[in-house]
PDB file of N, CA and C in Angstrom:
ATOM      1  N   ILE A   1       1.132  -1.450  -0.062  1.00 79.00           N
ATOM      2  CA  ILE A   1      -0.016  -0.337  -0.159  1.00 79.00           C
ATOM      3  C   ILE A   1       0.576   1.851  -0.475  1.00 79.00           C
ATOM      4  N   GLY A   2       2.087   1.379   0.623  1.00 84.00           N
ATOM      5  CA  GLY A   2       2.781   2.548   0.796  1.00 84.00           C
ATOM      6  C   GLY A   2       3.683   2.534  -0.757  1.00 84.00           C
ATOM      7  N   SER A   3       3.993   1.691  -1.056  1.00 83.00           N
ATOM      8  CA  SER A   3       4.321   2.032  -2.657  1.00 83.00           C
ATOM      9  C   SER A   3       3.597   2.413  -3.100  1.00 83.00           C
ATOM     10  N   TYR A   4       1.853   2.746  -3.341  1.00 85.00           N
ATOM     11  CA  TYR A   4       1.138   2.858  -4.438  1.00 85.00           C
ATOM     12  C   TYR A   4       1.065   4.683  -3.761  1.00 85.00           C
ATOM     13  N   VAL A   5       0.957   4.640  -2.349  1.00 91.00           N
ATOM     14  CA  VAL A   5       0.953   6.085  -2.173  1.00 91.00           C
ATOM     15  C   VAL A   5       1.814   6.766  -2.635  1.00 91.00           C
ATOM     16  N   THR A   6       2.995   6.541  -2.032  1.00 92.00           N
ATOM     17  CA  THR A   6       3.886   7.263  -2.339  1.00 92.00           C
ATOM     18  C   THR A   6       4.944   6.989  -4.188  1.00 92.00           C
ATOM     19  N   ASN A   7       3.745   6.597  -5.066  1.00 93.00           N
ATOM     20  CA  ASN A   7       4.503   6.059  -5.735  1.00 93.00           C
ATOM     21  C   ASN A   7       4.555   7.349  -7.270  1.00 93.00           C
ATOM     22  N   PRO A   8       2.769   8.266  -7.116  1.00 95.00           N
ATOM     23  CA  PRO A   8       3.142  10.039  -7.349  1.00 95.00           C
ATOM     24  C   PRO A   8       4.293  10.516  -6.920  1.00 95.00           C
ATOM     25  N   MET A   9       4.978  11.049  -6.215  1.00 95.00           N
ATOM     26  CA  MET A   9       6.184  11.263  -6.204  1.00 95.00           C
ATOM     27  C   MET A   9       7.112  11.292  -6.136  1.00 95.00           C
ATOM     28  N   ASP A  10       7.166   9.729  -6.376  1.00 94.00           N
ATOM     29  CA  ASP A  10       8.097   9.450  -6.853  1.00 94.00           C
ATOM     30  C   ASP A  10       8.468   9.631  -8.681  1.00 94.00           C
ATOM     31  N   VAL A  11       7.413   9.631  -9.564  1.00 95.00           N
ATOM     32  CA  VAL A  11       7.028   9.751 -10.271  1.00 95.00           C
ATOM     33  C   VAL A  11       7.470  11.491 -10.818  1.00 95.00           C
ATOM     34  N   ILE A  12       7.442  12.264 -10.179  1.00 96.00           N
ATOM     35  CA  ILE A  12       7.552  13.735 -10.355  1.00 96.00           C
ATOM     36  C   ILE A  12       8.940  13.659  -9.794  1.00 96.00           C
ATOM     37  N   LYS A  13       9.097  13.493  -8.718  1.00 94.00           N
ATOM     38  CA  LYS A  13      10.800  13.124  -8.795  1.00 94.00           C
ATOM     39  C   LYS A  13      11.837  12.376  -9.377  1.00 94.00           C
ATOM     40  N   THR A  14      11.543  11.791 -10.591  1.00 93.00           N
ATOM     41  CA  THR A  14      12.286  11.163 -11.307  1.00 93.00           C
ATOM     42  C   THR A  14      12.201  12.087 -12.891  1.00 93.00           C
ATOM     43  N   ARG A  15      10.841  12.614 -13.346  1.00 94.00           N
ATOM     44  CA  ARG A  15      10.845  13.112 -14.131  1.00 94.00           C
ATOM     45  C   ARG A  15      11.524  14.418 -13.503  1.00 94.00           C
ATOM     46  N   LEU A  16      11.477  15.208 -12.818  1.00 94.00           N
ATOM     47  CA  LEU A  16      12.354  16.679 -12.326  1.00 94.00           C
ATOM     48  C   LEU A  16      14.099  15.602 -12.235  1.00 94.00           C
ATOM     49  N   GLN A  17      14.321  14.965 -11.942  1.00 93.00           N
ATOM     50  CA  GLN A  17      15.791  14.818 -12.677  1.00 93.00           C
ATOM     51  C   GLN A  17      16.034  14.518 -14.104  1.00 93.00           C
ATOM     52  N   THR A  18      15.597  14.143 -14.057  1.00 92.00           N
ATOM     53  CA  THR A  18      15.618  13.474 -15.805  1.00 92.00           C
ATOM     54  C   THR A  18      15.198  14.736 -16.667  1.00 92.00           C
ATOM     55  N   ASP A  19      15.112  15.451 -16.322  1.00 89.00           N
ATOM     56  CA  ASP A  19      14.310  16.466 -16.888  1.00 89.00           C
ATOM     57  C   ASP A  19      15.499  17.367 -18.100  1.00 89.00           C
ATOM     58  N   SER A  20      15.410  17.221 -19.107  1.00 73.00           N
ATOM     59  CA  SER A  20      16.600  18.285 -20.344  1.00 73.00           C
ATOM     60  C   SER A  20      16.913  19.880 -19.004  1.00 73.00           C
ATOM     61  N   GLY A  21      16.446  20.525 -18.671  1.00 64.00           N
ATOM     62  CA  GLY A  21      16.484  21.270 -18.206  1.00 64.00           C
ATOM     63  C   GLY A  21      18.098  21.249 -17.250  1.00 64.00           C
ATOM     64  N   SER A  22      18.139  19.550 -16.521  1.00 55.00           N
ATOM     65  CA  SER A  22      19.072  19.821 -15.847  1.00 55.00           C
ATOM     66  C   SER A  22      20.160  19.285 -16.437  1.00 55.00           C
ATOM     67  N   LEU A  23      20.788  18.748 -17.368  1.00 54.00           N
ATOM     68  CA  LEU A  23      21.421  18.789 -18.964  1.00 54.00           C
ATOM     69  C   LEU A  23      22.040  19.615 -19.000  1.00 54.00           C
ATOM     70  N   SER A  24      21.682  20.839 -18.539  1.00 52.00           N
ATOM     71  CA  SER A  24      21.671  22.317 -19.780  1.00 52.00           C
ATOM     72  C   SER A  24      23.519  22.491 -19.752  1.00 52.00           C
ATOM     73  N   SER A  25      23.742  22.004 -17.926  1.00 55.00           N
ATOM     74  CA  SER A  25      25.217  21.992 -18.443  1.00 55.00           C
ATOM     75  C   SER A  25      26.587  21.179 -19.272  1.00 55.00           C
ATOM     76  N   MET A  26      25.817  19.969 -19.987  1.00 57.00           N
ATOM     77  CA  MET A  26      26.147  19.386 -21.067  1.00 57.00           C
ATOM     78  C   MET A  26      25.397  19.366 -22.257  1.00 57.00           C
ATOM     79  N   GLY A  27      25.076  20.862 -22.293  1.00 57.00           N
ATOM     80  CA  GLY A  27      24.601  20.892 -23.741  1.00 57.00           C
ATOM     81  C   GLY A  27      23.057  20.366 -23.645  1.00 57.00           C
ATOM     82  N   GLY A  28      22.635  19.946 -22.494  1.00 59.00           N
ATOM     83  CA  GLY A  28      20.748  19.915 -23.090  1.00 59.00           C
ATOM     84  C   GLY A  28      20.020  21.141 -23.714  1.00 59.00           C
ATOM     85  N   GLY A  29      18.652  20.917 -24.015  1.00 65.00           N
ATOM     86  CA  GLY A  29      17.985  22.410 -24.393  1.00 65.00           C
ATOM     87  C   GLY A  29      17.464  22.246 -22.947  1.00 65.00           C
ATOM     88  N   ALA A  30      16.204  23.757 -23.447  1.00 74.00           N
ATOM     89  CA  ALA A  30      15.260  23.909 -22.532  1.00 74.00           C
ATOM     90  C   ALA A  30      15.083  23.502 -21.430  1.00 74.00           C
ATOM     91  N   ALA A  31      14.582  23.550 -20.075  1.00 84.00           N
ATOM     92  CA  ALA A  31      14.163  22.802 -19.086  1.00 84.00           C
ATOM     93  C   ALA A  31      12.636  22.868 -19.777  1.00 84.00           C
ATOM     94  N   GLN A  32      11.832  21.187 -19.133  1.00 88.00           N
ATOM     95  CA  GLN A  32      10.805  21.433 -19.364  1.00 88.00           C
ATOM     96  C   GLN A  32       9.949  21.295 -18.459  1.00 88.00           C
ATOM     97  N   TYR A  33      10.541  21.670 -17.141  1.00 90.00           N
ATOM     98  CA  TYR A  33       9.559  21.691 -16.249  1.00 90.00           C
ATOM     99  C   TYR A  33      10.341  22.486 -14.904  1.00 90.00           C
ATOM    100  N   GLY A  34      11.041  23.454 -15.315  1.00 87.00           N
ATOM    101  CA  GLY A  34      11.940  24.465 -15.280  1.00 87.00           C
ATOM    102  C   GLY A  34      12.081  23.692 -13.623  1.00 87.00           C
ATOM    103  N   GLY A  35      12.154  23.077 -13.357  1.00 88.00           N
ATOM    104  CA  GLY A  35      12.463  22.443 -11.178  1.00 88.00           C
ATOM    105  C   GLY A  35      11.174  23.038 -11.154  1.00 88.00           C
ATOM    106  N   SER A  36       9.856  22.997 -11.341  1.00 91.00           N
ATOM    107  CA  SER A  36       8.805  23.162 -10.113  1.00 91.00           C
ATOM    108  C   SER A  36       8.474  22.011  -9.989  1.00 91.00           C
ATOM    109  N   ILE A  37       8.072  21.858  -8.792  1.00 94.00           N
ATOM    110  CA  ILE A  37       7.119  20.055  -8.997  1.00 94.00           C
ATOM    111  C   ILE A  37       5.693  20.816  -9.374  1.00 94.00           C
ATOM    112  N   LEU A  38       5.263  21.771  -8.922  1.00 96.00           N
ATOM    113  CA  LEU A  38       3.641  21.482  -9.513  1.00 96.00           C
ATOM    114  C   LEU A  38       3.256  21.713 -11.215  1.00 96.00           C
ATOM    115  N   LYS A  39       4.550  22.189 -11.178  1.00 95.00           N
ATOM    116  CA  LYS A  39       3.941  22.418 -13.338  1.00 95.00           C
ATOM    117  C   LYS A  39       4.521  20.975 -13.528  1.00 95.00           C
ATOM    118  N   CYS A  40       6.171  20.327 -13.122  1.00 95.00           N
ATOM    119  CA  CYS A  40       5.821  18.813 -13.319  1.00 95.00           C
ATOM    120  C   CYS A  40       4.588  18.565 -13.569  1.00 95.00           C
ATOM    121  N   ALA A  41       4.047  18.199 -12.059  1.00 96.00           N
ATOM    122  CA  ALA A  41       2.723  16.978 -11.821  1.00 96.00           C
ATOM    123  C   ALA A  41       1.304  17.749 -12.629  1.00 96.00           C
ATOM    124  N   ALA A  42       1.489  19.289 -13.184  1.00 96.00           N
ATOM    125  CA  ALA A  42       0.301  19.237 -13.679  1.00 96.00           C
ATOM    126  C   ALA A  42       0.634  19.029 -15.087  1.00 96.00           C
ATOM    127  N   LEU A  43       1.753  19.095 -15.234  1.00 95.00           N
ATOM    128  CA  LEU A  43       2.496  18.425 -17.358  1.00 95.00           C
ATOM    129  C   LEU A  43       2.088  16.927 -17.074  1.00 95.00           C
ATOM    130  N   THR A  44       2.077  16.144 -15.606  1.00 95.00           N
ATOM    131  CA  THR A  44       2.314  14.982 -16.023  1.00 95.00           C
ATOM    132  C   THR A  44       0.829  14.369 -16.428  1.00 95.00           C
ATOM    133  N   LEU A  45      -0.378  15.073 -15.443  1.00 96.00           N
ATOM    134  CA  LEU A  45      -1.442  15.263 -14.867  1.00 96.00           C
ATOM    135  C   LEU A  45      -1.826  15.143 -16.457  1.00 96.00           C
ATOM    136  N   GLU A  46      -1.741  16.096 -17.647  1.00 96.00           N
ATOM    137  CA  GLU A  46      -2.083  16.466 -18.965  1.00 96.00           C
ATOM    138  C   GLU A  46      -1.752  15.491 -19.368  1.00 96.00           C
ATOM    139  N   GLU A  47      -0.765  15.214 -19.889  1.00 94.00           N
ATOM    140  CA  GLU A  47      -0.057  14.198 -20.394  1.00 94.00           C
ATOM    141  C   GLU A  47      -0.395  12.865 -20.512  1.00 94.00           C
ATOM    142  N   GLY A  48      -0.954  12.272 -19.128  1.00 94.00           N
ATOM    143  CA  GLY A  48      -1.302  10.696 -19.014  1.00 94.00           C
ATOM    144  C   GLY A  48      -2.749  10.788 -18.500  1.00 94.00           C
ATOM    145  N   GLY A  49      -2.779  11.770 -17.925  1.00 95.00           N
ATOM    146  CA  GLY A  49      -4.185  11.878 -17.069  1.00 95.00           C
ATOM    147  C   GLY A  49      -4.018  10.950 -15.670  1.00 95.00           C
ATOM    148  N   PRO A  50      -4.144  10.508 -14.240  1.00 95.00           N
ATOM    149  CA  PRO A  50      -4.274  10.194 -13.050  1.00 95.00           C
ATOM    150  C   PRO A  50      -3.298   8.498 -13.481  1.00 95.00           C
ATOM    151  N   SER A  51      -3.509   7.809 -14.416  1.00 94.00           N
ATOM    152  CA  SER A  51      -2.525   6.780 -14.705  1.00 94.00           C
ATOM    153  C   SER A  51      -0.873   6.914 -14.446  1.00 94.00           C
ATOM    154  N   ALA A  52      -1.095   7.661 -14.603  1.00 96.00           N
ATOM    155  CA  ALA A  52       0.059   8.359 -15.520  1.00 96.00           C
ATOM    156  C   ALA A  52       1.466   8.569 -14.266  1.00 96.00           C
ATOM    157  N   PHE A  53       0.508   8.388 -13.076  1.00 95.00           N
ATOM    158  CA  PHE A  53       1.247   9.249 -11.084  1.00 95.00           C
ATOM    159  C   PHE A  53       1.415   7.442 -11.134  1.00 95.00           C
ATOM    160  N   LEU A  54       0.975   6.501 -11.693  1.00 93.00           N
ATOM    161  CA  LEU A  54       1.598   5.003 -11.186  1.00 93.00           C
ATOM    162  C   LEU A  54       2.416   3.829 -11.653  1.00 93.00           C
ATOM    163  N   ARG A  55       2.436   5.170 -13.028  1.00 92.00           N
ATOM    164  CA  ARG A  55       3.677   4.367 -13.859  1.00 92.00           C
ATOM    165  C   ARG A  55       4.650   3.637 -13.263  1.00 92.00           C
ATOM    166  N   GLY A  56       5.252   3.210 -13.415  1.00 90.00           N
ATOM    167  CA  GLY A  56       6.928   2.064 -12.476  1.00 90.00           C
ATOM    168  C   GLY A  56       5.977   0.926 -11.304  1.00 90.00           C
ATOM    169  N   SER A  57       4.685   1.900 -10.818  1.00 92.00           N
ATOM    170  CA  SER A  57       4.334   0.581  -9.422  1.00 92.00           C
ATOM    171  C   SER A  57       4.647  -0.908  -9.729  1.00 92.00           C
ATOM    172  N   VAL A  58       4.425  -1.240 -10.710  1.00 92.00           N
ATOM    173  CA  VAL A  58       4.499  -3.103 -10.890  1.00 92.00           C
ATOM    174  C   VAL A  58       6.051  -2.919 -10.299  1.00 92.00           C
ATOM    175  N   PRO A  59       7.117  -2.794 -11.415  1.00 91.00           N
ATOM    176  CA  PRO A  59       8.385  -3.024 -11.202  1.00 91.00           C
ATOM    177  C   PRO A  59       8.537  -2.505  -9.317  1.00 91.00           C
ATOM    178  N   ARG A  60       8.324  -1.705  -9.319  1.00 89.00           N
ATOM    179  CA  ARG A  60       8.524  -1.154  -7.680  1.00 89.00           C
ATOM    180  C   ARG A  60       7.811  -2.060  -6.907  1.00 89.00           C
ATOM    181  N   LEU A  61       6.941  -2.702  -6.766  1.00 90.00           N
ATOM    182  CA  LEU A  61       6.474  -3.736  -5.935  1.00 90.00           C
ATOM    183  C   LEU A  61       6.904  -5.395  -6.342  1.00 90.00           C
ATOM    184  N   LEU A  62       7.503  -5.272  -8.012  1.00 92.00           N
ATOM    185  CA  LEU A  62       8.347  -5.995  -7.754  1.00 92.00           C
ATOM    186  C   LEU A  62       9.578  -6.470  -7.087  1.00 92.00           C
ATOM    187  N   HIS A  63      10.492  -5.398  -6.618  1.00 91.00           N
ATOM    188  CA  HIS A  63      11.390  -5.445  -5.348  1.00 91.00           C
ATOM    189  C   HIS A  63      11.191  -4.713  -4.229  1.00 91.00           C
ATOM    190  N   LYS A  64      10.033  -4.631  -4.241  1.00 90.00           N
ATOM    191  CA  LYS A  64       9.761  -3.883  -2.476  1.00 90.00           C
ATOM    192  C   LYS A  64       9.163  -5.927  -1.758  1.00 90.00           C
ATOM    193  N   VAL A  65       7.762  -6.166  -2.265  1.00 91.00           N
ATOM    194  CA  VAL A  65       7.831  -7.389  -1.453  1.00 91.00           C
ATOM    195  C   VAL A  65       9.055  -8.426  -1.341  1.00 91.00           C
ATOM    196  N   PRO A  66       9.920  -8.726  -2.579  1.00 94.00           N
ATOM    197  CA  PRO A  66      10.689  -9.888  -1.656  1.00 94.00           C
ATOM    198  C   PRO A  66      11.901  -9.136  -1.084  1.00 94.00           C
ATOM    199  N   ALA A  67      11.789  -7.759  -0.989  1.00 94.00           N
ATOM    200  CA  ALA A  67      12.706  -7.293  -0.115  1.00 94.00           C
ATOM    201  C   ALA A  67      12.904  -7.531   1.121  1.00 94.00           C
ATOM    202  N   ASN A  68      11.122  -6.588   1.027  1.00 93.00           N
ATOM    203  CA  ASN A  68      10.884  -6.833   2.579  1.00 93.00           C
ATOM    204  C   ASN A  68      10.217  -8.898   3.475  1.00 93.00           C
ATOM    205  N   ALA A  69      10.205  -9.396   2.493  1.00 95.00           N
ATOM    206  CA  ALA A  69       9.825 -10.522   3.103  1.00 95.00           C
ATOM    207  C   ALA A  69      11.146 -11.008   3.290  1.00 95.00           C
ATOM    208  N   PHE A  70      12.324 -10.798   3.199  1.00 96.00           N
ATOM    209  CA  PHE A  70      14.172 -11.276   3.367  1.00 96.00           C
ATOM    210  C   PHE A  70      13.970 -10.195   4.387  1.00 96.00           C
ATOM    211  N   PHE A  71      13.558  -9.156   4.921  1.00 97.00           N
ATOM    212  CA  PHE A  71      13.878  -8.467   6.199  1.00 97.00           C
ATOM    213  C   PHE A  71      13.102  -8.997   7.125  1.00 97.00           C
ATOM    214  N   PHE A  72      11.926  -9.527   7.134  1.00 97.00           N
ATOM    215  CA  PHE A  72      10.843 -10.492   8.530  1.00 97.00           C
ATOM    216  C   PHE A  72      11.539 -10.955   7.940  1.00 97.00           C
ATOM    217  N   LEU A  73      12.175 -12.054   7.798  1.00 97.00           N
ATOM    218  CA  LEU A  73      12.395 -13.301   7.522  1.00 97.00           C
ATOM    219  C   LEU A  73      14.349 -13.625   8.569  1.00 97.00           C
ATOM    220  N   PHE A  74      14.823 -12.364   7.941  1.00 97.00           N
ATOM    221  CA  PHE A  74      16.029 -12.318   8.604  1.00 97.00           C
ATOM    222  C   PHE A  74      15.525 -11.913   9.951  1.00 97.00           C
ATOM    223  N   TYR A  75      15.685 -10.777  10.052  1.00 97.00           N
ATOM    224  CA  TYR A  75      14.473 -10.198  11.020  1.00 97.00           C
ATOM    225  C   TYR A  75      14.341 -11.289  12.851  1.00 97.00           C
ATOM    226  N   GLU A  76      13.203 -11.664  12.253  1.00 97.00           N
ATOM    227  CA  GLU A  76      12.701 -13.088  12.948  1.00 97.00           C
ATOM    228  C   GLU A  76      13.746 -14.157  13.444  1.00 97.00           C
ATOM    229  N   PHE A  77      14.860 -14.926  12.381  1.00 97.00           N
ATOM    230  CA  PHE A  77      15.941 -15.314  12.630  1.00 97.00           C
ATOM    231  C   PHE A  77      16.905 -14.830  13.681  1.00 97.00           C
ATOM    232  N   PHE A  78      17.270 -13.821  13.298  1.00 97.00           N
ATOM    233  CA  PHE A  78      18.391 -13.522  14.112  1.00 97.00           C
ATOM    234  C   PHE A  78      17.532 -13.224  16.047  1.00 97.00           C
ATOM    235  N   ARG A  79      16.490 -12.667  15.889  1.00 97.00           N
ATOM    236  CA  ARG A  79      15.421 -12.382  17.127  1.00 97.00           C
ATOM    237  C   ARG A  79      16.014 -13.514  17.908  1.00 97.00           C
ATOM    238  N   THR A  80      15.678 -14.820  17.275  1.00 96.00           N
ATOM    239  CA  THR A  80      15.562 -16.355  18.039  1.00 96.00           C
ATOM    240  C   THR A  80      17.123 -16.629  18.243  1.00 96.00           C
ATOM    241  N   VAL A  81      17.691 -16.596  16.856  1.00 96.00           N
ATOM    242  CA  VAL A  81      19.195 -16.493  17.420  1.00 96.00           C
ATOM    243  C   VAL A  81      20.000 -16.090  18.588  1.00 96.00           C
ATOM    244  N   LEU A  82      19.677 -14.395  19.144  1.00 95.00           N
ATOM    245  CA  LEU A  82      19.670 -13.608  19.622  1.00 95.00           C
ATOM    246  C   LEU A  82      19.316 -13.861  21.270  1.00 95.00           C
ATOM    247  N   GLN A  83      18.717 -14.443  21.499  1.00 90.00           N
ATOM    248  CA  GLN A  83      17.340 -14.480  22.444  1.00 90.00           C
ATOM    249  C   GLN A  83      18.037 -15.553  23.433  1.00 90.00           C
TER     250      GLN A  83
END
């Protein structure tokens, strides 16, 4: 559930990080979002609708679910061993 709640923020963060303006020192073009979170969110909504904010959620869950499973497995194991 947490991954779905935070995924829209992750989409905006990734779009801002990969904005062409961030590459201006390397000869990139003009920034599409200008570093503005609100502008990025508005253009993302306009471009892909509400579902655009959930892009990438499946690969993120494919990483998070096994990682959390191993965390709890090892936590319980070491909790038992160290008692």
